[in-house]
XYZ file of C-alpha atoms in Angstrom:
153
model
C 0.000 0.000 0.000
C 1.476 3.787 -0.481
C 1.147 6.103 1.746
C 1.127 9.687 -0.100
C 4.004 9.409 -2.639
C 6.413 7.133 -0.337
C 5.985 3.599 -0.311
C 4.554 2.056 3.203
C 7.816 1.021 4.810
C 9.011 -1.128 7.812
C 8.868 1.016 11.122
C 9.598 -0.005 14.137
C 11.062 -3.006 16.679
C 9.068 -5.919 17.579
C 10.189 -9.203 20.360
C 9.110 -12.573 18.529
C 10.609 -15.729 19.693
C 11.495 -18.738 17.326
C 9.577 -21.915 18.147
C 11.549 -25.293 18.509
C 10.854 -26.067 14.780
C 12.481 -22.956 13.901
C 9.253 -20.766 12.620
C 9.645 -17.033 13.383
C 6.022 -14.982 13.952
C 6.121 -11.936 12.105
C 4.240 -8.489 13.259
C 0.992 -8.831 12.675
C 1.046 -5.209 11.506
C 3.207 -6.387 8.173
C 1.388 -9.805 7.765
C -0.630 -8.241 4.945
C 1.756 -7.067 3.092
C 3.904 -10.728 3.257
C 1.190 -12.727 3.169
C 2.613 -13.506 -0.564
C 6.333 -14.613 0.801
C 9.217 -13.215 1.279
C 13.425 -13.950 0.703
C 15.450 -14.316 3.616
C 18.985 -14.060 3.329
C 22.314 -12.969 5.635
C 22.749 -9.466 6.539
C 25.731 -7.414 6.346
C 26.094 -6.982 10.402
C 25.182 -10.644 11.395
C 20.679 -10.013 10.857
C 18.909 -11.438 8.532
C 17.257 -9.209 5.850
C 13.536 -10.842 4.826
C 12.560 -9.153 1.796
C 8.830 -8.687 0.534
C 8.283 -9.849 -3.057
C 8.345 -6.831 -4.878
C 11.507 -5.396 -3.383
C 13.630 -8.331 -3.501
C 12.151 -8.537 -6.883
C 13.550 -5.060 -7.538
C 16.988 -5.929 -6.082
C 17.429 -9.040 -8.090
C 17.103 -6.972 -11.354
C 20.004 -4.385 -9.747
C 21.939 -7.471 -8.667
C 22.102 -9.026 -12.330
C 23.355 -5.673 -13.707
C 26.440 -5.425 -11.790
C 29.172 -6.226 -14.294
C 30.885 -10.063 -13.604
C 34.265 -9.254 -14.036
C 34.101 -7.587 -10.438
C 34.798 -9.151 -8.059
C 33.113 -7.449 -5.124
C 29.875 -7.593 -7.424
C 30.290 -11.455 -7.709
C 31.110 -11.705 -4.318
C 28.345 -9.739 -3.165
C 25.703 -11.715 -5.237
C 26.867 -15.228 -3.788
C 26.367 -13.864 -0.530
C 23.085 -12.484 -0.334
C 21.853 -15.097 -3.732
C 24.241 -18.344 -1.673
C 22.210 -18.468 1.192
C 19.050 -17.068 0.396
C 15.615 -18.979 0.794
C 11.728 -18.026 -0.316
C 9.317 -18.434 3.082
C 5.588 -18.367 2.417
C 4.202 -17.528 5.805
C 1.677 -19.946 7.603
C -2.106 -18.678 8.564
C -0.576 -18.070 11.689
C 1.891 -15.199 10.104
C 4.921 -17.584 10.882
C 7.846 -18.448 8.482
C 10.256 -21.056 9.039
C 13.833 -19.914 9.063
C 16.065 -22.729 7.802
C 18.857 -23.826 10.094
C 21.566 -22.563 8.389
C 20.243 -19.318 8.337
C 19.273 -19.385 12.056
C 22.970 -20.535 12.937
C 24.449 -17.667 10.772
C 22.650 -15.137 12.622
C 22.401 -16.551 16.478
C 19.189 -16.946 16.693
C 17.455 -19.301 19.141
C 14.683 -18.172 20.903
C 14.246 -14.262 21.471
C 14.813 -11.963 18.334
C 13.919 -8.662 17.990
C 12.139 -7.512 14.468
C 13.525 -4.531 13.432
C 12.031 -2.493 10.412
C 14.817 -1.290 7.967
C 12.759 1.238 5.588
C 12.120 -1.567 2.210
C 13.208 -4.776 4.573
C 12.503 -6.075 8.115
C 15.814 -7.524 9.665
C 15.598 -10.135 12.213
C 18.284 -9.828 15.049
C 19.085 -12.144 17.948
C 17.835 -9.804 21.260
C 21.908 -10.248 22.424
C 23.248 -8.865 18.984
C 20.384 -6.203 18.724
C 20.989 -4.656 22.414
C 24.978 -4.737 21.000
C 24.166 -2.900 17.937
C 21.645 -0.446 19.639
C 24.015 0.478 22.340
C 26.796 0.885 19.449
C 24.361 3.358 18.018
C 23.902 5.208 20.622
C 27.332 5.707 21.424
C 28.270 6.568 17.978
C 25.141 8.796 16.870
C 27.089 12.401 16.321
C 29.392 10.115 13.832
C 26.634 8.399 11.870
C 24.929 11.459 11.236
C 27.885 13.510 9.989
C 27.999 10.463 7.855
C 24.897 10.981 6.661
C 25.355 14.491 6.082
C 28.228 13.706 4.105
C 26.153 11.464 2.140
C 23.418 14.263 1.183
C 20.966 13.046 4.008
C 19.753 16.612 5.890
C 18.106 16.057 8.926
């Protein structure tokens, strides 16, 4: 759904645990939207991204334009194409999160949901209280960062 001209996006932080058969409840809020599927694949920070159709759609198109002779492009496609998996969630709004992608990322039991803008990433509650307290500490940094970048807050 769109929201004036921007494109409903993934807001917020939400405490799920994984069941014992590895299936991961996602926000009821988003269910709609996923209800379809979505890809799951390795983050860049030790999360897993999950993906709605349509944008992982989008970034599959992007991904097979970046030239092969590069070797940071191949690299990068093995690693988010490598480990990647399609999850069609139950009635319930759960997906099951394949093994390997559950021992990549530490997760067993509580996660937190996180909303990244076009992606959700799914964090183990250790590494997210980590990377939120490494936030915090940096924050003056990122945003001169962003600044840099052309972002004005």
């Amino acid at each position: 759904p769109k929201v004036g001209r921007v494109a409903q996006m993934f807001l917020g932080s939400y405490l799920h645990n994984i069941d014992s058969k590895g299936r991961l409840t996602l926000p009821s809020k988003f269910r709609a939207e996923l209800a379809t599927g979505v890809f799951v694949t390795l983050g860049l920070d030790g999360e897993l991204w999950v993906f709605p159709m349509e944008t992982w759609e989008r970034l599959a198109l992007k991904m097979n334009e970046l030239p092969l002779n590069d070797k940071d492009s191949r690299r990068f496609a093995r690693r988010v194409y490598g480990i990647a998996t399609h999850c069609e969630p139950d009635k319930q709004g759960r997906i099951l999160l394949p093994t390997e992608l559950r021992e990549k990322a530490s997760l067993d039991g509580e996660t937190v949901i996180v909303g990244s803008g076009g992606r959700l990433e799914i964090w183990s509650r250790e590494r997210w209280e980590r990377q939120s307290d490494e936030i915090e500490k940096n924050g003056d940094a990122i945003a001169e960062r962003l600044f840099q970048l052309g972002v004005r807050l």
